[in-house]
Amino acid sequence: MASGAAAETLTARVRKAMHRARIGVRKAMVDYFRGDGSDWVALAALLLSVPALAGCTIWRPDWFAPTALVLPIVAGGLLLRPASLLALYGTSAVALIVEAALLGPYEQGPDRITPGTVLVVAAVGLLGLLIAQFRSRVGVPWRRGGTMLFDLRERIRVQSALPQLPRGWHREMSLRPAGGQSFSGDFVVASRTHGGHILEVVLTDVSGKGMDAASRSLLLSGAFGGLLGSLPPHAFLPAANGYLLRQDWSEGFATAIHLVLDLESGDYELFSAGHPPALQLSAGSGRWEEKAAEGPLLGIMDGAHFDPIKGTLRPGDVLMLFTDGLVESADRDIAEGIDRLTGEADRYVTAGFTGAAWHLIEAVAKDVHDDRALLLIRRD
């Protein structure tokens, strides 16, 4: 009995030890791939590469130039923390000294260590150290910086996706950042409320463009997404305006247009905060009509009031929302831009609705160095 109990106790201890080890390894692997773990693996690999390159340089200097030491230095700047990077630099400096001693003075041949070689290696090392210190100062994980930005871009794209509409309704949206960048000062948040019968869409244009407005756009899109559907429609823009004022940004203004559409009757309300007017195509007349609501810019004045304009989308009608980058540029005013937009819209919207938003931006504002967003909603 005693021996059986001792064996059982030993087995339990072994199982607990294995469980703790498994949990520890799993945590270490997660931390490593998230960028929170140690960088000793990368450091060890780069430290081993330095004597290997130095040996190759001494063996065949015509094939392995002394400046080959910049390769692990560049990789270290991208992978290592500043403290680990200094250890790599010290090893590289020792390798250069050994190469210079074994190869002889640089006057004796072209494959020797020259002052230019030392300057090149030192300059690359300084650049790598600056990059590593900047990354450490901003708190970006040393392996996940690019992945984090990619994930951020995808989250913005998912958040800007419009909800599915019931039968008889179609929607098209296209958002094009300035200069072909991944981040934009324009964004869309949308939600179906009141049991799915009401579609609320907010199209916002933050001051600035591209990467300059990306951080503010990201912050506002999250805040506006939380406000949308949580407040009555008439209270959304005042709440958004108050939020923007509390940020106290030097360039804190934005324009926005808020659509509240009843998907059963087709009736809608438009609230605007200094935004370009919406355009409605009447299927009966075939003409575009401007729908301009009144309201000041967001983030400019406290206690701002936003008066809505009402309308109805009948069968065959189209409603178009857009930002000023689509209709305004240095060589034309907004009225001329709207005329051009409606002219092109007659071709793409009436001929075929699928892909119309993308084609319209390509036709009207393909090369404009400004953020452009366009939303189309049609009722069959």
GROMACS .gro file of N, CA and C in nm, residues 232-368:
model
  411
  232PRO      N    1  -3.069   5.846  -3.003
  232PRO     CA    2  -3.168   5.881  -3.106
  232PRO      C    3  -3.097   5.952  -3.222
  233PRO      N    4  -3.148   5.938  -3.344
  233PRO     CA    5  -3.079   5.998  -3.460
  233PRO      C    6  -3.049   6.146  -3.444
  234HIS      N    7  -3.143   6.224  -3.387
  234HIS     CA    8  -3.121   6.368  -3.376
  234HIS      C    9  -3.012   6.403  -3.274
  235ALA      N   10  -2.974   6.306  -3.188
  235ALA     CA   11  -2.874   6.334  -3.085
  235ALA      C   12  -2.734   6.289  -3.125
  236PHE      N   13  -2.722   6.221  -3.239
  236PHE     CA   14  -2.590   6.167  -3.275
  236PHE      C   15  -2.488   6.276  -3.304
  237LEU      N   16  -2.517   6.367  -3.397
  237LEU     CA   17  -2.419   6.470  -3.434
  237LEU      C   18  -2.386   6.563  -3.317
  238PRO      N   19  -2.482   6.605  -3.234
  238PRO     CA   20  -2.442   6.683  -3.116
  238PRO      C   21  -2.347   6.608  -3.024
  239ALA      N   22  -2.371   6.477  -3.005
  239ALA     CA   23  -2.281   6.399  -2.921
  239ALA      C   24  -2.143   6.386  -2.985
  240ALA      N   25  -2.142   6.365  -3.118
  240ALA     CA   26  -2.014   6.356  -3.189
  240ALA      C   27  -1.939   6.488  -3.182
  241ASN      N   28  -2.012   6.598  -3.194
  241ASN     CA   29  -1.950   6.729  -3.186
  241ASN      C   30  -1.889   6.753  -3.047
  242GLY      N   31  -1.961   6.713  -2.943
  242GLY     CA   32  -1.909   6.727  -2.808
  242GLY      C   33  -1.785   6.642  -2.786
  243TYR      N   34  -1.786   6.521  -2.840
  243TYR     CA   35  -1.669   6.434  -2.826
  243TYR      C   36  -1.547   6.495  -2.893
  244LEU      N   37  -1.566   6.552  -3.011
  244LEU     CA   38  -1.455   6.610  -3.085
  244LEU      C   39  -1.401   6.734  -3.013
  245LEU      N   40  -1.490   6.813  -2.955
  245LEU     CA   41  -1.445   6.931  -2.881
  245LEU      C   42  -1.361   6.893  -2.759
  246ARG      N   43  -1.396   6.782  -2.695
  246ARG     CA   44  -1.322   6.739  -2.576
  246ARG      C   45  -1.181   6.692  -2.608
  247GLN      N   46  -1.157   6.655  -2.734
  247GLN     CA   47  -1.022   6.610  -2.771
  247GLN      C   48  -0.923   6.726  -2.775
  248ASP      N   49  -0.972   6.847  -2.802
  248ASP     CA   50  -0.888   6.967  -2.804
  248ASP      C   51  -0.769   6.952  -2.899
  249TRP      N   52  -0.796   6.901  -3.020
  249TRP     CA   53  -0.692   6.887  -3.121
  249TRP      C   54  -0.667   7.022  -3.189
  250SER      N   55  -0.542   7.043  -3.235
  250SER     CA   56  -0.513   7.167  -3.308
  250SER      C   57  -0.585   7.167  -3.442
  251GLU      N   58  -0.599   7.048  -3.505
  251GLU     CA   59  -0.678   7.036  -3.628
  251GLU      C   60  -0.793   6.942  -3.598
  252GLY      N   61  -0.886   6.989  -3.517
  252GLY     CA   62  -0.985   6.899  -3.463
  252GLY      C   63  -1.118   6.896  -3.533
  253PHE      N   64  -1.132   6.960  -3.648
  253PHE     CA   65  -1.265   6.964  -3.708
  253PHE      C   66  -1.286   6.849  -3.805
  254ALA      N   67  -1.411   6.824  -3.836
  254ALA     CA   68  -1.448   6.719  -3.931
  254ALA      C   69  -1.584   6.754  -3.988
  255THR      N   70  -1.612   6.700  -4.106
  255THR     CA   71  -1.746   6.710  -4.162
  255THR      C   72  -1.808   6.571  -4.160
  256ALA      N   73  -1.940   6.567  -4.154
  256ALA     CA   74  -2.009   6.439  -4.149
  256ALA      C   75  -2.149   6.454  -4.204
  257ILE      N   76  -2.201   6.346  -4.259
  257ILE     CA   77  -2.340   6.340  -4.303
  257ILE      C   78  -2.400   6.212  -4.247
  258HIS      N   79  -2.516   6.224  -4.185
  258HIS     CA   80  -2.580   6.115  -4.114
  258HIS      C   81  -2.713   6.083  -4.182
  259LEU      N   82  -2.723   5.963  -4.237
  259LEU     CA   83  -2.844   5.917  -4.305
  259LEU      C   84  -2.921   5.823  -4.214
  260VAL      N   85  -3.050   5.850  -4.199
  260VAL     CA   86  -3.141   5.762  -4.124
  260VAL      C   87  -3.250   5.720  -4.222
  261LEU      N   88  -3.247   5.595  -4.266
  261LEU     CA   89  -3.333   5.546  -4.374
  261LEU      C   90  -3.425   5.436  -4.323
  262ASP      N   91  -3.555   5.455  -4.344
  262ASP     CA   92  -3.654   5.352  -4.312
  262ASP      C   93  -3.660   5.255  -4.429
  263LEU      N   94  -3.619   5.131  -4.406
  263LEU     CA   95  -3.610   5.033  -4.513
  263LEU      C   96  -3.746   4.975  -4.552
  264GLU      N   97  -3.850   5.009  -4.480
  264GLU     CA   98  -3.984   4.963  -4.516
  264GLU      C   99  -4.058   5.065  -4.601
  265SER      N  100  -4.053   5.190  -4.561
  265SER     CA  101  -4.126   5.294  -4.635
  265SER      C  102  -4.039   5.369  -4.735
  266GLY      N  103  -3.907   5.369  -4.715
  266GLY     CA  104  -3.818   5.447  -4.801
  266GLY      C  105  -3.800   5.590  -4.754
  267ASP      N  106  -3.867   5.631  -4.648
  267ASP     CA  107  -3.850   5.766  -4.595
  267ASP      C  108  -3.714   5.778  -4.527
  268TYR      N  109  -3.654   5.895  -4.537
  268TYR     CA  110  -3.524   5.914  -4.474
  268TYR      C  111  -3.510   6.055  -4.421
  269GLU      N  112  -3.414   6.069  -4.331
  269GLU     CA  113  -3.371   6.199  -4.280
  269GLU      C  114  -3.220   6.210  -4.299
  270LEU      N  115  -3.175   6.330  -4.336
  270LEU     CA  116  -3.033   6.357  -4.353
  270LEU      C  117  -2.992   6.468  -4.257
  271PHE      N  118  -2.892   6.441  -4.174
  271PHE     CA  119  -2.831   6.540  -4.086
  271PHE      C  120  -2.691   6.569  -4.140
  272SER      N  121  -2.654   6.694  -4.146
  272SER     CA  122  -2.523   6.730  -4.202
  272SER      C  123  -2.447   6.821  -4.106
  273ALA      N  124  -2.315   6.797  -4.099
  273ALA     CA  125  -2.226   6.883  -4.023
  273ALA      C  126  -2.121   6.938  -4.119
  274GLY      N  127  -2.160   7.042  -4.194
  274GLY     CA  128  -2.068   7.106  -4.287
  274GLY      C  129  -2.026   7.018  -4.403
  275HIS      N  130  -2.102   6.915  -4.433
  275HIS     CA  131  -2.066   6.817  -4.535
  275HIS      C  132  -2.127   6.854  -4.669
  276PRO      N  133  -2.063   6.813  -4.781
  276PRO     CA  134  -2.126   6.834  -4.912
  276PRO      C  135  -2.265   6.771  -4.917
  277PRO      N  136  -2.355   6.825  -4.998
  277PRO     CA  137  -2.492   6.774  -5.001
  277PRO      C  138  -2.498   6.633  -5.059
  278ALA      N  139  -2.602   6.559  -5.020
  278ALA     CA  140  -2.629   6.432  -5.084
  278ALA      C  141  -2.698   6.457  -5.218
  279LEU      N  142  -2.700   6.356  -5.302
  279LEU     CA  143  -2.766   6.366  -5.433
  279LEU      C  144  -2.866   6.252  -5.446
  280GLN      N  145  -2.987   6.286  -5.491
  280GLN     CA  146  -3.090   6.184  -5.512
  280GLN      C  147  -3.131   6.182  -5.658
  281LEU      N  148  -3.126   6.062  -5.716
  281LEU     CA  149  -3.173   6.042  -5.853
  281LEU      C  150  -3.319   5.997  -5.848
  282SER      N  151  -3.405   6.074  -5.912
  282SER     CA  152  -3.546   6.038  -5.919
  282SER      C  153  -3.569   5.951  -6.042
  283ALA      N  154  -3.622   5.831  -6.022
  283ALA     CA  155  -3.645   5.741  -6.134
  283ALA      C  156  -3.751   5.796  -6.228
  284GLY      N  157  -3.845   5.874  -6.174
  284GLY     CA  158  -3.951   5.928  -6.257
  284GLY      C  159  -3.902   6.033  -6.354
  285SER      N  160  -3.819   6.127  -6.307
  285SER     CA  161  -3.772   6.236  -6.393
  285SER      C  162  -3.634   6.210  -6.453
  286GLY      N  163  -3.558   6.118  -6.392
  286GLY     CA  164  -3.422   6.092  -6.439
  286GLY      C  165  -3.325   6.203  -6.404
  287ARG      N  166  -3.358   6.288  -6.308
  287ARG     CA  167  -3.273   6.401  -6.271
  287ARG      C  168  -3.217   6.382  -6.129
  288TRP      N  169  -3.099   6.441  -6.109
  288TRP     CA  170  -3.037   6.440  -5.977
  288TRP      C  171  -3.076   6.568  -5.902
  289GLU      N  172  -3.110   6.552  -5.776
  289GLU     CA  173  -3.148   6.665  -5.692
  289GLU      C  174  -3.058   6.670  -5.569
  290GLU      N  175  -3.008   6.788  -5.536
  290GLU     CA  176  -2.926   6.805  -5.418
  290GLU      C  177  -3.012   6.802  -5.292
  291LYS      N  178  -2.963   6.733  -5.190
  291LYS     CA  179  -3.028   6.726  -5.060
  291LYS      C  180  -2.930   6.782  -4.957
  292ALA      N  181  -2.944   6.912  -4.928
  292ALA     CA  182  -2.849   6.982  -4.843
  292ALA      C  183  -2.912   7.015  -4.708
  293ALA      N  184  -2.865   6.948  -4.604
  293ALA     CA  185  -2.910   6.980  -4.468
  293ALA      C  186  -2.819   7.088  -4.409
  294GLU      N  187  -2.864   7.150  -4.302
  294GLU     CA  188  -2.790   7.260  -4.240
  294GLU      C  189  -2.723   7.213  -4.111
  295GLY      N  190  -2.599   7.258  -4.092
  295GLY     CA  191  -2.528   7.226  -3.969
  295GLY      C  192  -2.383   7.267  -3.978
  296PRO      N  193  -2.321   7.312  -3.867
  296PRO     CA  194  -2.181   7.354  -3.869
  296PRO      C  195  -2.086   7.235  -3.866
  297LEU      N  196  -1.958   7.262  -3.888
  297LEU     CA  197  -1.855   7.160  -3.879
  297LEU      C  198  -1.850   7.102  -3.739
  298LEU      N  199  -1.809   6.976  -3.730
  298LEU     CA  200  -1.790   6.913  -3.599
  298LEU      C  201  -1.659   6.963  -3.537
  299GLY      N  202  -1.664   6.991  -3.408
  299GLY     CA  203  -1.543   7.029  -3.338
  299GLY      C  204  -1.511   7.176  -3.342
  300ILE      N  205  -1.604   7.261  -3.386
  300ILE     CA  206  -1.579   7.404  -3.398
  300ILE      C  207  -1.647   7.484  -3.288
  301MET      N  208  -1.775   7.455  -3.264
  301MET     CA  209  -1.850   7.534  -3.167
  301MET      C  210  -1.933   7.443  -3.077
  302ASP      N  211  -1.941   7.482  -2.953
  302ASP     CA  212  -2.018   7.405  -2.855
  302ASP      C  213  -2.167   7.436  -2.870
  303GLY      N  214  -2.251   7.337  -2.842
  303GLY     CA  215  -2.394   7.357  -2.849
  303GLY      C  216  -2.447   7.372  -2.990
  304ALA      N  217  -2.378   7.316  -3.088
  304ALA     CA  218  -2.421   7.327  -3.228
  304ALA      C  219  -2.554   7.254  -3.249
  305HIS      N  220  -2.634   7.309  -3.341
  305HIS     CA  221  -2.765   7.252  -3.372
  305HIS      C  222  -2.765   7.205  -3.517
  306PHE      N  223  -2.821   7.088  -3.540
  306PHE     CA  224  -2.820   7.028  -3.673
  306PHE      C  225  -2.964   7.000  -3.717
  307ASP      N  226  -3.007   7.071  -3.820
  307ASP     CA  227  -3.143   7.057  -3.871
  307ASP      C  228  -3.146   6.956  -3.985
  308PRO      N  229  -3.237   6.858  -3.977
  308PRO     CA  230  -3.241   6.756  -4.081
  308PRO      C  231  -3.322   6.800  -4.203
  309ILE      N  232  -3.299   6.731  -4.311
  309ILE     CA  233  -3.383   6.743  -4.430
  309ILE      C  234  -3.443   6.606  -4.455
  310LYS      N  235  -3.570   6.604  -4.497
  310LYS     CA  236  -3.640   6.478  -4.515
  310LYS      C  237  -3.665   6.449  -4.662
  311GLY      N  238  -3.677   6.322  -4.692
  311GLY     CA  239  -3.704   6.280  -4.829
  311GLY      C  240  -3.754   6.137  -4.831
  312THR      N  241  -3.778   6.088  -4.951
  312THR     CA  242  -3.827   5.951  -4.969
  312THR      C  243  -3.760   5.890  -5.091
  313LEU      N  244  -3.713   5.767  -5.075
  313LEU     CA  245  -3.659   5.691  -5.187
  313LEU      C  246  -3.771   5.602  -5.240
  314ARG      N  247  -3.819   5.634  -5.359
  314ARG     CA  248  -3.922   5.554  -5.423
  314ARG      C  249  -3.857   5.445  -5.508
  315PRO      N  250  -3.932   5.347  -5.555
  315PRO     CA  251  -3.873   5.242  -5.638
  315PRO      C  252  -3.797   5.300  -5.757
  316GLY      N  253  -3.671   5.256  -5.773
  316GLY     CA  254  -3.585   5.303  -5.882
  316GLY      C  255  -3.499   5.422  -5.845
  317ASP      N  256  -3.524   5.486  -5.730
  317ASP     CA  257  -3.445   5.602  -5.689
  317ASP      C  258  -3.308   5.559  -5.635
  318VAL      N  259  -3.214   5.651  -5.645
  318VAL     CA  260  -3.078   5.629  -5.595
  318VAL      C  261  -3.038   5.747  -5.508
  319LEU      N  262  -2.974   5.718  -5.394
  319LEU     CA  263  -2.920   5.822  -5.307
  319LEU      C  264  -2.769   5.808  -5.303
  320MET      N  265  -2.699   5.920  -5.320
  320MET     CA  266  -2.554   5.918  -5.327
  320MET      C  267  -2.496   6.012  -5.220
  321LEU      N  268  -2.407   5.958  -5.135
  321LEU     CA  269  -2.332   6.034  -5.037
  321LEU      C  270  -2.184   6.030  -5.074
  322PHE      N  271  -2.112   6.139  -5.051
  322PHE     CA  272  -1.972   6.145  -5.093
  322PHE      C  273  -1.899   6.248  -5.009
  323THR      N  274  -1.766   6.245  -5.015
  323THR     CA  275  -1.683   6.345  -4.947
  323THR      C  276  -1.632   6.446  -5.049
  324ASP      N  277  -1.578   6.558  -4.999
  324ASP     CA  278  -1.542   6.667  -5.090
  324ASP      C  279  -1.423   6.634  -5.180
  325GLY      N  280  -1.343   6.533  -5.145
  325GLY     CA  281  -1.233   6.494  -5.231
  325GLY      C  282  -1.277   6.443  -5.366
  326LEU      N  283  -1.406   6.409  -5.377
  326LEU     CA  284  -1.459   6.357  -5.502
  326LEU      C  285  -1.505   6.468  -5.596
  327VAL      N  286  -1.539   6.584  -5.541
  327VAL     CA  287  -1.599   6.688  -5.624
  327VAL      C  288  -1.525   6.821  -5.618
  328GLU      N  289  -1.426   6.832  -5.531
  328GLU     CA  290  -1.357   6.960  -5.514
  328GLU      C  291  -1.208   6.941  -5.534
  329SER      N  292  -1.147   7.032  -5.608
  329SER     CA  293  -1.003   7.029  -5.631
  329SER      C  294  -0.955   7.172  -5.655
  330ALA      N  295  -0.823   7.187  -5.677
  330ALA     CA  296  -0.765   7.320  -5.693
  330ALA      C  297  -0.813   7.387  -5.821
  331ASP      N  298  -0.845   7.308  -5.924
  331ASP     CA  299  -0.882   7.368  -6.053
  331ASP      C  300  -1.032   7.370  -6.078
  332ARG      N  301  -1.114   7.331  -5.980
  332ARG     CA  302  -1.260   7.341  -5.999
  332ARG      C  303  -1.328   7.354  -5.864
  333ASP      N  304  -1.442   7.424  -5.863
  333ASP     CA  305  -1.516   7.440  -5.739
  333ASP      C  306  -1.612   7.323  -5.721
  334ILE      N  307  -1.681   7.322  -5.606
  334ILE     CA  308  -1.765   7.208  -5.572
  334ILE      C  309  -1.885   7.195  -5.665
  335ALA      N  310  -1.941   7.307  -5.712
  335ALA     CA  311  -2.057   7.300  -5.802
  335ALA      C  312  -2.020   7.233  -5.934
  336GLU      N  313  -1.904   7.271  -5.988
  336GLU     CA  314  -1.859   7.208  -6.113
  336GLU      C  315  -1.831   7.060  -6.091
  337GLY      N  316  -1.773   7.028  -5.974
  337GLY     CA  317  -1.745   6.888  -5.944
  337GLY      C  318  -1.871   6.805  -5.931
  338ILE      N  319  -1.976   6.863  -5.872
  338ILE     CA  320  -2.102   6.790  -5.859
  338ILE      C  321  -2.165   6.767  -5.996
  339ASP      N  322  -2.157   6.866  -6.084
  339ASP     CA  323  -2.210   6.848  -6.220
  339ASP      C  324  -2.138   6.734  -6.292
  340ARG      N  325  -2.007   6.730  -6.277
  340ARG     CA  326  -1.931   6.622  -6.341
  340ARG      C  327  -1.966   6.487  -6.280
  341LEU      N  328  -1.984   6.484  -6.148
  341LEU     CA  329  -2.018   6.360  -6.080
  341LEU      C  330  -2.153   6.307  -6.126
  342THR      N  331  -2.253   6.393  -6.133
  342THR     CA  332  -2.386   6.347  -6.175
  342THR      C  333  -2.386   6.304  -6.322
  343GLY      N  334  -2.304   6.372  -6.403
  343GLY     CA  335  -2.296   6.332  -6.544
  343GLY      C  336  -2.240   6.191  -6.559
  344GLU      N  337  -2.135   6.162  -6.484
  344GLU     CA  338  -2.078   6.027  -6.490
  344GLU      C  339  -2.170   5.926  -6.422
  345ALA      N  340  -2.240   5.969  -6.318
  345ALA     CA  341  -2.330   5.877  -6.248
  345ALA      C  342  -2.443   5.830  -6.338
  346ASP      N  343  -2.488   5.915  -6.430
  346ASP     CA  344  -2.593   5.873  -6.524
  346ASP      C  345  -2.547   5.754  -6.607
  347ARG      N  346  -2.417   5.747  -6.636
  347ARG     CA  347  -2.366   5.635  -6.715
  347ARG      C  348  -2.356   5.507  -6.633
  348TYR      N  349  -2.296   5.517  -6.514
  348TYR     CA  350  -2.264   5.397  -6.438
  348TYR      C  351  -2.381   5.346  -6.353
  349VAL      N  352  -2.457   5.437  -6.294
  349VAL     CA  353  -2.564   5.393  -6.205
  349VAL      C  354  -2.681   5.337  -6.282
  350THR      N  355  -2.719   5.403  -6.391
  350THR     CA  356  -2.834   5.356  -6.467
  350THR      C  357  -2.802   5.234  -6.552
  351ALA      N  358  -2.675   5.224  -6.597
  351ALA     CA  359  -2.638   5.110  -6.682
  351ALA      C  360  -2.623   4.981  -6.603
  352GLY      N  361  -2.572   4.991  -6.483
  352GLY     CA  362  -2.551   4.873  -6.400
  352GLY      C  363  -2.500   4.915  -6.264
  353PHE      N  364  -2.565   4.870  -6.157
  353PHE     CA  365  -2.534   4.922  -6.025
  353PHE      C  366  -2.407   4.860  -5.966
  354THR      N  367  -2.378   4.735  -5.999
  354THR     CA  368  -2.264   4.666  -5.941
  354THR      C  369  -2.133   4.733  -5.981
  355GLY      N  370  -2.053   4.768  -5.879
  355GLY     CA  371  -1.925   4.832  -5.904
  355GLY      C  372  -1.934   4.979  -5.940
  356ALA      N  373  -2.053   5.039  -5.931
  356ALA     CA  374  -2.071   5.178  -5.975
  356ALA      C  375  -1.989   5.275  -5.890
  357ALA      N  376  -1.979   5.252  -5.759
  357ALA     CA  377  -1.905   5.345  -5.673
  357ALA      C  378  -1.758   5.348  -5.712
  358TRP      N  379  -1.699   5.233  -5.734
  358TRP     CA  380  -1.557   5.227  -5.772
  358TRP      C  381  -1.536   5.294  -5.908
  359HIS      N  382  -1.623   5.264  -6.004
  359HIS     CA  383  -1.609   5.322  -6.138
  359HIS      C  384  -1.626   5.473  -6.135
  360LEU      N  385  -1.715   5.523  -6.050
  360LEU     CA  386  -1.736   5.667  -6.042
  360LEU      C  387  -1.612   5.739  -5.989
  361ILE      N  388  -1.550   5.683  -5.888
  361ILE     CA  389  -1.427   5.745  -5.836
  361ILE      C  390  -1.318   5.741  -5.941
  362GLU      N  391  -1.306   5.631  -6.012
  362GLU     CA  392  -1.206   5.622  -6.119
  362GLU      C  393  -1.233   5.725  -6.228
  363ALA      N  394  -1.357   5.749  -6.259
  363ALA     CA  395  -1.390   5.841  -6.368
  363ALA      C  396  -1.381   5.987  -6.327
  364VAL      N  397  -1.414   6.018  -6.201
  364VAL     CA  398  -1.425   6.157  -6.160
  364VAL      C  399  -1.301   6.205  -6.086
  365ALA      N  400  -1.242   6.121  -6.002
  365ALA     CA  401  -1.133   6.167  -5.915
  365ALA      C  402  -1.025   6.061  -5.901
  366LYS      N  403  -0.979   6.007  -6.011
  366LYS     CA  404  -0.880   5.899  -6.006
  366LYS      C  405  -0.746   5.947  -5.955
  367ASP      N  406  -0.701   6.065  -6.000
  367ASP     CA  407  -0.566   6.112  -5.969
  367ASP      C  408  -0.563   6.223  -5.864
  368VAL      N  409  -0.674   6.248  -5.797
  368VAL     CA  410  -0.678   6.354  -5.697
  368VAL      C  411  -0.601   6.309  -5.573
   0.00000   0.00000   0.00000
